[in-house]
Short mmCIF file of N, CA and C and ligand atoms in Angstrom, two decimals:
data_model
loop_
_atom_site.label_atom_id
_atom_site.label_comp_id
_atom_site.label_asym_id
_atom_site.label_seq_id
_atom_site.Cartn_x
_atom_site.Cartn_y
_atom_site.Cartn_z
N UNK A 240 91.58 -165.03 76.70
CA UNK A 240 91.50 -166.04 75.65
C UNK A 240 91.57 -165.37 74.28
N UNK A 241 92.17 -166.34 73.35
CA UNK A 241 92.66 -165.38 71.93
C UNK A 241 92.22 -166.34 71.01
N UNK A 242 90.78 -166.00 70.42
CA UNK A 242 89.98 -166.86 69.14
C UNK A 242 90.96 -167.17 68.34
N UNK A 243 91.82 -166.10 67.78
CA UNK A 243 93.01 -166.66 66.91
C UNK A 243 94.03 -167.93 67.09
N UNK A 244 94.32 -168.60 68.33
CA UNK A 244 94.69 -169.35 68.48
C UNK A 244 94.02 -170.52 69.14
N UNK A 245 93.73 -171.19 67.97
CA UNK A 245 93.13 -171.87 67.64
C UNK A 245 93.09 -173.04 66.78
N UNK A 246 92.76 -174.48 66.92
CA UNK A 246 92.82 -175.26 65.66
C UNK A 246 91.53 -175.94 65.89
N UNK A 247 91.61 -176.97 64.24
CA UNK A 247 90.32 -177.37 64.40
C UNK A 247 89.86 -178.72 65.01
N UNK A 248 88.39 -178.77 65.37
CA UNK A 248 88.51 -180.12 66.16
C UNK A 248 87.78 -180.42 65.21
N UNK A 249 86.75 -180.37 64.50
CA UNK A 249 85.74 -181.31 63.86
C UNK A 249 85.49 -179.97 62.48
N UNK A 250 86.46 -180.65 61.34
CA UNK A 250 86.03 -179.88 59.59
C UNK A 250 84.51 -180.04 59.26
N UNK A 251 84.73 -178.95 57.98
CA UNK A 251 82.87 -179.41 57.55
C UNK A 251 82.54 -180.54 57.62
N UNK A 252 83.63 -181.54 56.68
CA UNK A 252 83.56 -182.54 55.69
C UNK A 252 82.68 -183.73 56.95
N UNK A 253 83.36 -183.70 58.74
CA UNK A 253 83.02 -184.49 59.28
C UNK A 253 81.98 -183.88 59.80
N UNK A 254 81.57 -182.74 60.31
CA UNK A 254 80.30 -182.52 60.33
C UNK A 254 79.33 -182.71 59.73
N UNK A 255 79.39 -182.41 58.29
CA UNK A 255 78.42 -182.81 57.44
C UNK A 255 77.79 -184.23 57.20
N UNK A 256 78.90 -185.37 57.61
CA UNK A 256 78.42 -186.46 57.64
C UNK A 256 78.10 -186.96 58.51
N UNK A 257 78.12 -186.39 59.99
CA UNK A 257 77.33 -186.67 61.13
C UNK A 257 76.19 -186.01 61.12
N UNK A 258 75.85 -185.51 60.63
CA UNK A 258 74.52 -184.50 60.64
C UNK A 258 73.64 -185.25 59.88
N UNK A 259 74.47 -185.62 59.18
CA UNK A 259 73.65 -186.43 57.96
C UNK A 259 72.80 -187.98 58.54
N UNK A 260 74.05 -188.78 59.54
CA UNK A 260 73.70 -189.37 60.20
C UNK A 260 72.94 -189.31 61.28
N UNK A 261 72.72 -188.19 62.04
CA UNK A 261 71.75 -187.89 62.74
C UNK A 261 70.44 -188.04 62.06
N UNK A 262 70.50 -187.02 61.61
CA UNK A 262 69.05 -186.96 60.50
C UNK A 262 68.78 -188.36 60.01
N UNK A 263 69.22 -188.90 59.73
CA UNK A 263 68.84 -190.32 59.44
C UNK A 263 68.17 -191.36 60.33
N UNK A 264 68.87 -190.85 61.17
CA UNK A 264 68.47 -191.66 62.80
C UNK A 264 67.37 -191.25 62.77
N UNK A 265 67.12 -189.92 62.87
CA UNK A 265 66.09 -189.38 63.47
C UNK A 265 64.73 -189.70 62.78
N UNK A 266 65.06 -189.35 61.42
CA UNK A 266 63.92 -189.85 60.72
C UNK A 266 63.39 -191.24 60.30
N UNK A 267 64.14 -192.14 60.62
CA UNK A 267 64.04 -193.38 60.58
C UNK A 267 63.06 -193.61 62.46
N UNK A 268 63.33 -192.97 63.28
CA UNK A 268 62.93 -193.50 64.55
C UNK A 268 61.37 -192.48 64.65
N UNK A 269 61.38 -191.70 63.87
CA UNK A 269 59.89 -190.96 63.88
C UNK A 269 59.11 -190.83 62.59
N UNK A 270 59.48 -191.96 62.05
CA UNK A 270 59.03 -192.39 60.72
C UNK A 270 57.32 -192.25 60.52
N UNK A 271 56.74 -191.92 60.00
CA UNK A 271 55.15 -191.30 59.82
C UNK A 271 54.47 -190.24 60.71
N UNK A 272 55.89 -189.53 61.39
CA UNK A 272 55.37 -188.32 61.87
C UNK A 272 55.89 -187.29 61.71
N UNK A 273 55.27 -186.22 62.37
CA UNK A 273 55.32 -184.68 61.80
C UNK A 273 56.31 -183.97 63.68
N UNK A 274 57.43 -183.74 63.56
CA UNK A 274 58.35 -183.41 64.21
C UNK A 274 57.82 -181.70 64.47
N UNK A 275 58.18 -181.87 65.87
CA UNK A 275 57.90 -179.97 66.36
C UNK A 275 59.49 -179.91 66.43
N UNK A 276 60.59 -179.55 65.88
CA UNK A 276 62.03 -179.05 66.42
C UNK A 276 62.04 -177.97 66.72
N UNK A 277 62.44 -177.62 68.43
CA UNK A 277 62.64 -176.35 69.08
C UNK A 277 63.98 -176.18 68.81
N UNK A 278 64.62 -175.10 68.42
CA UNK A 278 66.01 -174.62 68.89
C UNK A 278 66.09 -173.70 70.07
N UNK A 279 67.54 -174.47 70.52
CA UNK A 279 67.64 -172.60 71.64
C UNK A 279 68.47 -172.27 71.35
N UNK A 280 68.34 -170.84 71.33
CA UNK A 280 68.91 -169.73 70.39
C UNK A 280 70.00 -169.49 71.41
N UNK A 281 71.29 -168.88 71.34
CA UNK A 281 71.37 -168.74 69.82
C UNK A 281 71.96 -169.69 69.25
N UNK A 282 73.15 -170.03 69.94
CA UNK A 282 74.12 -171.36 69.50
C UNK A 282 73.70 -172.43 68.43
N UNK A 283 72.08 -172.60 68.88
CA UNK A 283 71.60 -174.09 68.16
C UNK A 283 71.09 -173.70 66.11
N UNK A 284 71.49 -172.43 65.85
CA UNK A 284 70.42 -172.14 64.75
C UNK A 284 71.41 -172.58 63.62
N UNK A 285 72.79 -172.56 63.80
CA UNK A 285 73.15 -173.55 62.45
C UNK A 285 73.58 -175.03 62.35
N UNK A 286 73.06 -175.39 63.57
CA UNK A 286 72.98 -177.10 63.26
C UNK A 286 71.63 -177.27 63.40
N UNK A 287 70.87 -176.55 63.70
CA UNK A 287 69.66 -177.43 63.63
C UNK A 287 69.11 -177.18 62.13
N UNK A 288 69.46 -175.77 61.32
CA UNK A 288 69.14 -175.50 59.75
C UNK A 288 69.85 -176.99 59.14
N UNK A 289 70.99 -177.05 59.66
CA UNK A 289 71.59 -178.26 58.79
C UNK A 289 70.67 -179.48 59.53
N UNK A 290 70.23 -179.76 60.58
CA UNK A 290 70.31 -180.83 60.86
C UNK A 290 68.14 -181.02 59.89
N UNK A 291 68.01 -180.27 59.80
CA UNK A 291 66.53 -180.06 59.79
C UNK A 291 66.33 -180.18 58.04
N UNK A 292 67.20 -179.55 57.36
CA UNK A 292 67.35 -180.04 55.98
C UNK A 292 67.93 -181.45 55.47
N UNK A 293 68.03 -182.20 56.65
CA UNK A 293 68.72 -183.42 56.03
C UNK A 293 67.76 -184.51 56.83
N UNK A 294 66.68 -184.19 57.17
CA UNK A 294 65.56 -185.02 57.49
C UNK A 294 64.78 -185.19 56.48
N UNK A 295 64.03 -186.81 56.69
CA UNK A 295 63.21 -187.14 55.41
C UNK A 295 61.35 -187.12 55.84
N UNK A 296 61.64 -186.64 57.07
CA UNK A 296 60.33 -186.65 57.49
C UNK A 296 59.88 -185.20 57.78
N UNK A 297 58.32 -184.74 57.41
CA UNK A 297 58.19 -183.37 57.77
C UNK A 297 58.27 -182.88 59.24
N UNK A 298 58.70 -181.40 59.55
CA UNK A 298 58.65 -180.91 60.59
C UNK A 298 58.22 -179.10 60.61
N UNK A 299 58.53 -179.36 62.23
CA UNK A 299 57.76 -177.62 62.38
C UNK A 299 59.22 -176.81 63.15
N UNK A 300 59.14 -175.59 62.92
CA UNK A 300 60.37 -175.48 64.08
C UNK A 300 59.90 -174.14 64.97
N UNK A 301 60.26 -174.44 66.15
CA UNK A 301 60.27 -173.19 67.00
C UNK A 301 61.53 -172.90 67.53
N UNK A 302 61.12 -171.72 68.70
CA UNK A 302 62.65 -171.44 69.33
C UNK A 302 62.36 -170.95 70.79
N UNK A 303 63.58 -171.35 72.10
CA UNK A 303 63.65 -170.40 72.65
C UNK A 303 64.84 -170.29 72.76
N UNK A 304 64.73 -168.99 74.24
CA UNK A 304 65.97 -168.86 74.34
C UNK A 304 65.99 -168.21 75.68
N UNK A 305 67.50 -169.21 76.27
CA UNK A 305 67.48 -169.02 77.51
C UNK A 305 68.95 -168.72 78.04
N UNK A 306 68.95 -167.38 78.64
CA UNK A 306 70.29 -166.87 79.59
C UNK A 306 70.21 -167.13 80.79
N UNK A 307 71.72 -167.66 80.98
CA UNK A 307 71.94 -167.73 82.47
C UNK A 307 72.85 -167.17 82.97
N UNK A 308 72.82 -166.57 84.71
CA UNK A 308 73.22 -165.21 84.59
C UNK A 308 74.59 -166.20 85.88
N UNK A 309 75.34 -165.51 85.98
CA UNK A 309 76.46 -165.68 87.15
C UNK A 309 77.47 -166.45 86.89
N UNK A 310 77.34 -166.97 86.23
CA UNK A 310 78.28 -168.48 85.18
C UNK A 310 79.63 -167.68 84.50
N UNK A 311 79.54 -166.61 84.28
CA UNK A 311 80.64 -165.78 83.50
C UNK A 311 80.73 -166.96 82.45
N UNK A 312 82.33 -166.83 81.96
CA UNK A 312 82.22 -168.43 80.59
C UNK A 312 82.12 -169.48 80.91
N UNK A 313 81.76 -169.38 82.27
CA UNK A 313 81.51 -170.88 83.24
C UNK A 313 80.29 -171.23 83.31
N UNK A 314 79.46 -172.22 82.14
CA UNK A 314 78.16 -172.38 82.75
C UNK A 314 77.68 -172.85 83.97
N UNK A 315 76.57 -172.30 84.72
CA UNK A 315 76.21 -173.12 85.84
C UNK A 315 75.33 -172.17 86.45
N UNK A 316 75.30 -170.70 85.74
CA UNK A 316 74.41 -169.60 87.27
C UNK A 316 73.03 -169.69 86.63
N UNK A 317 72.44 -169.11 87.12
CA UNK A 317 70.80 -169.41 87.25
C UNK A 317 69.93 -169.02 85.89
N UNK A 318 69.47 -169.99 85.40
CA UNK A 318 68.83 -170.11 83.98
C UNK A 318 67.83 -168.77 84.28
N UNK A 319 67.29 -168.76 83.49
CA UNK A 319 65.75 -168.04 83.19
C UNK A 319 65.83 -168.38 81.75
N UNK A 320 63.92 -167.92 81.26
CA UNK A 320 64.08 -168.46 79.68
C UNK A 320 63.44 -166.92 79.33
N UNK A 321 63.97 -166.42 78.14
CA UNK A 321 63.79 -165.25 78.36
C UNK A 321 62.70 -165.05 76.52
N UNK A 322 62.60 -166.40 75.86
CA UNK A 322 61.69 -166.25 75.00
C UNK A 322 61.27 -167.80 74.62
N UNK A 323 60.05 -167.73 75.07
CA UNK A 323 59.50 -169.00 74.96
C UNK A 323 59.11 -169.34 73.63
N UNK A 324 58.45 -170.63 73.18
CA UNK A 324 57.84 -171.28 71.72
C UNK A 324 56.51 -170.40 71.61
N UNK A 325 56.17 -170.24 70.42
CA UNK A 325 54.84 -169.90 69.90
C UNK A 325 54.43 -170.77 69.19
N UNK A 326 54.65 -172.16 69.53
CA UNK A 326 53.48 -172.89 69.33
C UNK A 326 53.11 -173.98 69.81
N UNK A 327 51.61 -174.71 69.87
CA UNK A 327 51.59 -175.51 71.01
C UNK A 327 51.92 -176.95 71.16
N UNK A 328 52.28 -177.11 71.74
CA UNK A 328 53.28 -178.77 71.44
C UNK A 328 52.20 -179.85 72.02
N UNK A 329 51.09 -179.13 72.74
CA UNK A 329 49.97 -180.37 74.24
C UNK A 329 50.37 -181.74 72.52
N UNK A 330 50.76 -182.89 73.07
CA UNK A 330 49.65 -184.10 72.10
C UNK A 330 51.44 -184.35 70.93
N UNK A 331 52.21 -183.38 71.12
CA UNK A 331 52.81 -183.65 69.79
C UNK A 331 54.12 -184.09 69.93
N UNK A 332 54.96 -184.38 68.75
CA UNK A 332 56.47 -185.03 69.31
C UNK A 332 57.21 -184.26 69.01
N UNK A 333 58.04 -183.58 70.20
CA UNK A 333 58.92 -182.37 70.18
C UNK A 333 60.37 -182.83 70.16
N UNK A 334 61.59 -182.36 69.51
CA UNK A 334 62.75 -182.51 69.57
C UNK A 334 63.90 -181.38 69.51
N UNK A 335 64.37 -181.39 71.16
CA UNK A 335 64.81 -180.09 71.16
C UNK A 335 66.51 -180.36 70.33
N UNK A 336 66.63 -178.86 70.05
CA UNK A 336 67.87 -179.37 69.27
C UNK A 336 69.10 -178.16 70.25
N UNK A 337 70.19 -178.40 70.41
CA UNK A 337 70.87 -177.65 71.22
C UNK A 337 72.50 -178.10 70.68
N UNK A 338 73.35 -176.50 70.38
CA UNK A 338 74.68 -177.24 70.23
C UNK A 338 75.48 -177.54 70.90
N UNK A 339 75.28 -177.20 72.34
CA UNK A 339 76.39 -178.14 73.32
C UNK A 339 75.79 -178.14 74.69
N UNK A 340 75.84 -179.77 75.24
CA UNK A 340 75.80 -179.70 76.57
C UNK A 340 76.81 -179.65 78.00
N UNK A 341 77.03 -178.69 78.50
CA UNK A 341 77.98 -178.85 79.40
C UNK A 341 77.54 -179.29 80.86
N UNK A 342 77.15 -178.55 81.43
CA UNK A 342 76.39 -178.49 83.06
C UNK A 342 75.57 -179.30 83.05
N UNK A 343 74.73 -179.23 81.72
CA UNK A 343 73.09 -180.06 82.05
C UNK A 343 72.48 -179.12 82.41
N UNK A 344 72.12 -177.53 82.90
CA UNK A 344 71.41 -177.05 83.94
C UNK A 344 70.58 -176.77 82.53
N UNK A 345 70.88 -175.78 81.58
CA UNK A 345 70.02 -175.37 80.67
C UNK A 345 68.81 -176.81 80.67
N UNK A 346 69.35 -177.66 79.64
CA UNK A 346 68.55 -178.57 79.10
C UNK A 346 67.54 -179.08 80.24
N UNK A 347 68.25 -179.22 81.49
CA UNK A 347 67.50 -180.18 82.31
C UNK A 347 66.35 -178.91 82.86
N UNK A 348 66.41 -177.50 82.94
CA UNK A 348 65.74 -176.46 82.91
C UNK A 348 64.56 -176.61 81.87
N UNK A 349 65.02 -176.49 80.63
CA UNK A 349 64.37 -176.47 79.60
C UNK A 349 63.33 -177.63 79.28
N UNK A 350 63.94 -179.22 79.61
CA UNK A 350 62.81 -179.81 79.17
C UNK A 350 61.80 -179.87 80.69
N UNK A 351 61.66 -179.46 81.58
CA UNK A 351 60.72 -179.95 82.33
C UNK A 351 59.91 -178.62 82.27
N UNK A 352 60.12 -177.56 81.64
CA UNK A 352 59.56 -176.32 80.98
C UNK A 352 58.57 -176.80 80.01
N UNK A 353 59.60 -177.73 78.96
CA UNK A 353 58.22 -177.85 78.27
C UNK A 353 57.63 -179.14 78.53
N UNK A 354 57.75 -180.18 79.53
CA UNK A 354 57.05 -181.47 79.49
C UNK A 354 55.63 -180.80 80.35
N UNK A 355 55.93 -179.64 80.59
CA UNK A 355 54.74 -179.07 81.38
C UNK A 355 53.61 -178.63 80.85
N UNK A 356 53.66 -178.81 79.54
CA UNK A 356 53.12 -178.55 78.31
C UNK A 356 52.17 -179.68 77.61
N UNK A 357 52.58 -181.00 78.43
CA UNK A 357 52.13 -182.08 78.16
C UNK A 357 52.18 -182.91 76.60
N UNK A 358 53.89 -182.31 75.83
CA UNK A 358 53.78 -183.32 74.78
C UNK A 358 53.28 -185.11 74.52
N UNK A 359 53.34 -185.54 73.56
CA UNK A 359 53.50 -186.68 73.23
C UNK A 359 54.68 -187.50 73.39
N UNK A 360 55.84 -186.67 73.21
CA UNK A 360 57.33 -187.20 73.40
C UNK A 360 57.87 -186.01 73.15
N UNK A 361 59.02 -186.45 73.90
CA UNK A 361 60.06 -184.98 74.31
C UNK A 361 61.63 -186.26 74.09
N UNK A 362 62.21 -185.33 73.15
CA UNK A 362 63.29 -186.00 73.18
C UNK A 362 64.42 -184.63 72.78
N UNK A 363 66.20 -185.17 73.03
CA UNK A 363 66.74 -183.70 72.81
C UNK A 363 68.03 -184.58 71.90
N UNK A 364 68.66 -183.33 71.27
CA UNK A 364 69.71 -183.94 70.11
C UNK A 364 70.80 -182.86 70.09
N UNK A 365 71.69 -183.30 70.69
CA UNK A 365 72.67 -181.90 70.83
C UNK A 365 73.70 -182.33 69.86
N UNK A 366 74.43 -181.39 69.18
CA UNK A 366 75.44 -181.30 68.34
C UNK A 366 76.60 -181.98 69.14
N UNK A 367 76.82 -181.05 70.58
CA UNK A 367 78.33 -181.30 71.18
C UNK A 367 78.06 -182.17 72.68
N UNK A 368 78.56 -182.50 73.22
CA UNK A 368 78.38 -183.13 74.27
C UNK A 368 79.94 -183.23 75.30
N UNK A 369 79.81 -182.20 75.94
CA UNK A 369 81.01 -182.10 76.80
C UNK A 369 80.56 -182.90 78.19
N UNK A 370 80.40 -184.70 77.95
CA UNK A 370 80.32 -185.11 79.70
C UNK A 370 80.37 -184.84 80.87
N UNK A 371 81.84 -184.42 80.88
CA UNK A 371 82.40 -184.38 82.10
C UNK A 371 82.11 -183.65 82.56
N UNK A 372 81.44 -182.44 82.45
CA UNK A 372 81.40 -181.34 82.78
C UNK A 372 80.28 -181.23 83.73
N UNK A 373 79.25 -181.95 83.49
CA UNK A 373 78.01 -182.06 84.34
C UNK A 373 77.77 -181.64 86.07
N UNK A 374 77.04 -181.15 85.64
CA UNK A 374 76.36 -180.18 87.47
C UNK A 374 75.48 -180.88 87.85
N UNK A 375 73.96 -181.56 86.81
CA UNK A 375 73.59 -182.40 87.05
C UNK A 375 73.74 -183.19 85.89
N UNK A 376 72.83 -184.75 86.46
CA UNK A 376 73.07 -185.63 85.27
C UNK A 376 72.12 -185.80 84.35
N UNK A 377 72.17 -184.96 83.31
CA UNK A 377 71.83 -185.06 81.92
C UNK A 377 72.26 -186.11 80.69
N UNK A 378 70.91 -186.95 80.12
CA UNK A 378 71.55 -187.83 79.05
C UNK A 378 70.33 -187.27 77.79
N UNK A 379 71.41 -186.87 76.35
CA UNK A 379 71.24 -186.17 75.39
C UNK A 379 70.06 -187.55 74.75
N UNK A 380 69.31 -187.23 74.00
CA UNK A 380 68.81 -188.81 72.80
C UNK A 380 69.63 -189.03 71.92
N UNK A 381 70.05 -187.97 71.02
CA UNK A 381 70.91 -188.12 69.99
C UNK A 381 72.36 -187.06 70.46
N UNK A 382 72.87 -187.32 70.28
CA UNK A 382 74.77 -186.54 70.22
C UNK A 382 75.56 -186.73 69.01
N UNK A 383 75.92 -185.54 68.67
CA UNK A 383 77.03 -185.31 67.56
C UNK A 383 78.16 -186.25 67.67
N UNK A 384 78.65 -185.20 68.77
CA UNK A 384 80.27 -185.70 69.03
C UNK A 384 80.09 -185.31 70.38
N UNK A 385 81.03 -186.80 71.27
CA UNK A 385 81.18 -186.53 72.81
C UNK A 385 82.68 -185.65 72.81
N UNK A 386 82.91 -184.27 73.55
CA UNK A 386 84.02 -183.88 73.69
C UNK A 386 84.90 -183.79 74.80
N UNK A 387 86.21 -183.57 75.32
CA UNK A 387 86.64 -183.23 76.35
C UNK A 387 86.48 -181.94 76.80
N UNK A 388 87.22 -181.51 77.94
CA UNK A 388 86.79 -180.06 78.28
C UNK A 388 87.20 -179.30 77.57
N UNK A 389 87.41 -177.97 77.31
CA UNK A 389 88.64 -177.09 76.55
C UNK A 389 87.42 -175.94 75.81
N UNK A 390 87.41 -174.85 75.60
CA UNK A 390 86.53 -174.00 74.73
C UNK A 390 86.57 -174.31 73.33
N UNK A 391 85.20 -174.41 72.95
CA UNK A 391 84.61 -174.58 71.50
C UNK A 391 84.40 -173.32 70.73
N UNK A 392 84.77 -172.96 69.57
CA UNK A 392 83.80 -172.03 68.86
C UNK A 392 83.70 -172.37 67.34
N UNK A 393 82.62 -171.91 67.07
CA UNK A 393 82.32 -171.61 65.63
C UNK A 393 80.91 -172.87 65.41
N UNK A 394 80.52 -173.38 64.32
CA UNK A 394 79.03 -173.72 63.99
C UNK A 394 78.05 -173.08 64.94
N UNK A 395 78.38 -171.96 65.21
CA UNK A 395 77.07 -171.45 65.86
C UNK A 395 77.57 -171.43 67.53
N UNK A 396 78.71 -172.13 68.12
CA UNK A 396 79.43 -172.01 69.37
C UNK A 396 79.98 -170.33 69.50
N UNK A 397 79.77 -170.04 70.21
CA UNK A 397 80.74 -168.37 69.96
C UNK A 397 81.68 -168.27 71.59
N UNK A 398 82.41 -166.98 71.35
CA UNK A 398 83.42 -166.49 72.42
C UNK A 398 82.76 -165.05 72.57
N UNK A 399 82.33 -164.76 73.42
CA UNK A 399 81.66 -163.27 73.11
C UNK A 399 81.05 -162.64 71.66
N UNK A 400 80.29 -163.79 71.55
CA UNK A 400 79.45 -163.19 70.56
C UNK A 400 80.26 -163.00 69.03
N UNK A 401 81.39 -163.56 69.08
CA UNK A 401 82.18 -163.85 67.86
C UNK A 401 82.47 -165.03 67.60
N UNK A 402 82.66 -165.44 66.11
CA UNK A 402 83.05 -166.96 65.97
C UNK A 402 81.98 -167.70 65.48
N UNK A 403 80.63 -167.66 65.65
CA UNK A 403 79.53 -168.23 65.34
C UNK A 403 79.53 -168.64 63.94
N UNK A 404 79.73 -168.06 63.35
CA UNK A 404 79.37 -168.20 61.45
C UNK A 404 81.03 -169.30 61.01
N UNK A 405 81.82 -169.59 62.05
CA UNK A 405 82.72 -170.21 61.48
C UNK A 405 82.18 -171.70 60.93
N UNK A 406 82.88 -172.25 59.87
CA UNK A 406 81.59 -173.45 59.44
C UNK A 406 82.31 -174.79 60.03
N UNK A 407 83.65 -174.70 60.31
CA UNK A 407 84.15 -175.59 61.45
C UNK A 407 83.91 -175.53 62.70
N UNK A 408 84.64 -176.43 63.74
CA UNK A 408 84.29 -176.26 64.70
C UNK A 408 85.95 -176.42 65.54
N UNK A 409 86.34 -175.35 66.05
CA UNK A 409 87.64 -175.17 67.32
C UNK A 409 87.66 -175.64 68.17
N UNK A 410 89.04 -175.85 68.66
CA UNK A 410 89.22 -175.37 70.41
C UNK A 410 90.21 -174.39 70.21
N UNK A 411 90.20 -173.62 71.34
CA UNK A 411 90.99 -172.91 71.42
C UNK A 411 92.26 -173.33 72.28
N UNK A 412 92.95 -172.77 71.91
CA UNK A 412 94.62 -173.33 72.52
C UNK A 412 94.57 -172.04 73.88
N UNK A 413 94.60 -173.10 74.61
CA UNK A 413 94.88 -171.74 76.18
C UNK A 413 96.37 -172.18 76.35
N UNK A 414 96.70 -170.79 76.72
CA UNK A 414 98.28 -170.68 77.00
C UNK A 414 98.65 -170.87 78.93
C1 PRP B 117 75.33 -172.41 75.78
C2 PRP B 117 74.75 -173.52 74.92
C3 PRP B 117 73.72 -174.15 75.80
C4 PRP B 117 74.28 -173.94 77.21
C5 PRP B 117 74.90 -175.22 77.67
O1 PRP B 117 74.49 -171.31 75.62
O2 PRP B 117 74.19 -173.03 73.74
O3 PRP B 117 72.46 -173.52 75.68
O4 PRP B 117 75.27 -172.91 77.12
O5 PRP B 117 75.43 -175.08 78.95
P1 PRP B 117 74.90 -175.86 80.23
O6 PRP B 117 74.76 -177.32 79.86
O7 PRP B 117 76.05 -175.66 81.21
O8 PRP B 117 73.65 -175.26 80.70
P2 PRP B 117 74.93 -169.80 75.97
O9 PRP B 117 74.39 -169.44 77.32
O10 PRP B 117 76.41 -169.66 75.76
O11 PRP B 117 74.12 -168.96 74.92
P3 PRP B 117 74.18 -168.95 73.29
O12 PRP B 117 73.51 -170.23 72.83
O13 PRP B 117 73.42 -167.74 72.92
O14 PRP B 117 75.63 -168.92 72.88
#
């Protein structure tokens, strides 16, 4: 696969105003409360900065972060979480933030990780949302944009660890 060939699927200009709309949602539906937003690293850390500055309600943020091993660029091999939150969520309203769902395995991994924790509400808000793709069946609270299959990079999406800082968002053209 060749990052260079490439075009764009979603400019700042429309990111920025879905983000915006998220955040709106969001803070309109948790209106007089104080938000725990987890990211998982790494993918999720420049939409959730954007998505977290364009909220009108206060919040806290943590992180983890979780590899899964056997999947090669194919998600699906066996999660582990390899750095959990440092802080405690028992009682509070958590909103995980994540930039793309494909498989479902992460997320559906991740939240019964932390409902074990015994929040108040657990809800998740992913940037990208690739459907079809599903291993199991995962449904996001909030979604960016629903996509088709094809490789993503850039807002924080990468190809081996390159591409991340792009402030659009790709597919890549497979030959
Ligand atoms: C990506 C993405 C999600 C996960 C989604 O992470 O950030 O966490 O895969 O795939 P799934 O729905 O099939 O589980 P990745 O493992 O590429 O790590 P990264 O966030 O560090 O890029």
């Amino acid at each position: 696969m060749d990052i260079m060939q490439r075009e764009i699927l979603f400019p700042r200009d429309e990111i920025q105003r879905r983000v915006r709309e998220l955040a709106a949602q969001i803070s309109n539906d948790y209106s007089g409360h104080e938000l725990i937003v987890i990211g998982v690293l790494k993918g999720a850390f420049i939409f959730m900065a954007d998505l977290i500055r364009a909220l009108s309600i206060p919040c806290r943020v943590d992180f983890v972060r979780i590899a899964s091993y056997g999947g090669g660029q194919e998600s699906g091999g066996r999660t582990v979480l390899t750095k959990d939150i440092e802080t405690s969520i028992r009682g509070r309203d958590i909103l995980v933030v994540e930039d793309i769902i494909d498989s479902g395995l992460t997320l559906t991994y991740l939240v019964d990780w932390l409902k074990e924790r015994n929040p108040q509400s657990l809800k998740v808000c992913a940037f990208l949302d690739k459907r079809r793709r599903r291993k199991v069946s995962f449904e996001a609270d909030y979604v960016g944009f629903t996509i088709d299959d094809g490789f993503v990079i850039g807002y924080g999406l990468d190809f081996n660890e390159q591409a991340r800082f792009l402030p659009e968002v790709y597919i890549i053209k497979q030959q």
